[in-house]
Amino acid sequence: MTSKDSIKTILYPNTLGIIDYFLSKKNFILILLSPKVSIDFMKILQKVYYEHFIQALPDLYYKKIDQEILEYYSLFLTNGVASIVENWFYHNLDESPQKISDKILNLLAVSLQNIYLEIN
């Protein structure tokens, strides 16, 4: 995971799959985002992303990552990805899954490359 292009190539299928899934559940997601619903869907989504990054980042690099670095990058990545997805949701999922996946991966690639440089 040293170059931005290799990072994007590796992560694209999974990212697109998640975004496609969200699009397939568009009506349900829009209901969950309604002010009439007492569930904070975005908070739940952020928690899922954060837990994913905390577990997945060390596996990506096959190295132990300092806990403080891991937490800060996980928070940063979580908030970035969740903000892109939330913005997409609030714009009625109007952009294509490919375009949203590209936006997410542009954010992730830079950060993941920086983690690699920081731990090596």
XYZ file of C-alpha atoms in Angstrom:
120
model
C 0.000 0.000 0.000
C 2.645 2.452 -1.033
C 1.101 4.347 -3.944
C -2.239 6.092 -4.189
C -3.097 4.212 -7.367
C -2.410 0.802 -5.819
C -4.479 1.734 -2.776
C -7.398 2.769 -4.976
C -7.120 -0.385 -7.074
C -7.161 -2.632 -4.010
C -10.011 -0.845 -2.224
C -12.241 0.066 -5.169
C -14.272 -3.172 -5.449
C -15.190 -3.224 -1.753
C -15.909 0.504 -1.615
C -18.112 0.340 -4.693
C -19.907 -2.693 -3.248
C -20.768 -0.801 -0.062
C -21.960 2.271 -1.953
C -24.005 0.103 -4.336
C -25.591 -1.545 -1.287
C -26.525 1.848 0.146
C -28.082 2.819 -3.177
C -30.081 -0.424 -3.238
C -31.469 0.525 0.205
C -32.102 4.157 -0.749
C -35.729 4.304 0.407
C -34.919 2.712 3.757
C -31.922 5.008 4.316
C -33.947 8.112 3.521
C -36.543 7.007 6.078
C -33.793 6.492 8.683
C -32.542 10.030 8.036
C -35.997 11.512 8.562
C -36.330 13.822 11.585
C -39.298 11.705 12.672
C -37.054 8.686 13.307
C -35.433 8.474 16.731
C -32.448 6.458 15.495
C -29.259 8.410 14.740
C -28.339 6.451 11.635
C -25.248 8.529 10.859
C -23.879 8.022 14.363
C -24.329 4.266 13.954
C -22.627 4.395 10.558
C -19.707 6.378 11.988
C -19.269 3.844 14.776
C -19.191 0.993 12.256
C -16.618 2.814 10.100
C -14.457 3.664 13.125
C -14.428 0.084 14.372
C -13.597 -1.082 10.858
C -10.625 1.286 10.540
C -9.299 0.443 14.023
C -9.244 -3.252 13.099
C -8.344 -3.031 9.405
C -5.489 -0.519 9.388
C -2.946 -2.721 11.195
C -3.875 -5.616 8.905
C -3.243 -3.510 5.804
C 0.371 -2.880 6.730
C 1.254 -6.108 8.526
C 2.854 -3.967 11.218
C 1.988 -2.744 14.639
C 0.772 0.819 14.417
C 1.235 3.086 17.419
C -2.121 3.291 19.222
C -2.251 7.082 19.125
C -1.536 7.173 15.372
C -4.123 4.443 14.824
C -6.801 6.320 16.761
C -6.181 9.675 15.070
C -6.146 8.244 11.567
C -9.208 6.128 12.324
C -11.098 9.201 13.528
C -9.990 11.216 10.524
C -10.867 8.509 8.013
C -14.183 7.779 9.723
C -15.292 11.399 9.680
C -14.154 11.923 6.100
C -15.871 8.850 4.713
C -19.009 9.354 6.799
C -19.244 13.002 5.704
C -19.023 12.086 2.024
C -21.651 9.368 2.465
C -23.898 11.613 4.576
C -23.712 14.403 2.005
C -24.624 11.886 -0.693
C -27.575 10.672 1.383
C -28.843 14.212 1.962
C -28.603 14.917 -1.764
C -30.974 12.009 -2.415
C -28.142 9.669 -3.521
C -28.077 11.577 -6.801
C -24.449 10.913 -7.776
C -23.422 7.546 -9.157
C -21.892 4.928 -6.846
C -18.734 5.091 -8.977
C -18.381 8.845 -8.424
C -18.953 8.556 -4.663
C -16.501 5.640 -4.457
C -13.896 7.751 -6.263
C -14.417 10.627 -3.814
C -14.013 8.290 -0.847
C -10.925 6.624 -2.280
C -9.284 9.953 -3.098
C -9.571 10.803 0.595
C -8.496 7.375 1.809
C -5.560 6.949 -0.569
C -3.708 10.028 0.657
C -4.220 9.133 4.310
C -3.334 5.470 3.875
C -0.173 6.424 2.013
C 0.731 8.798 4.856
C 0.259 6.033 7.412
C 2.604 3.822 5.393
C 5.247 6.555 5.326
C 4.815 7.257 9.021
C 5.288 3.661 10.166
C 8.221 2.858 7.875
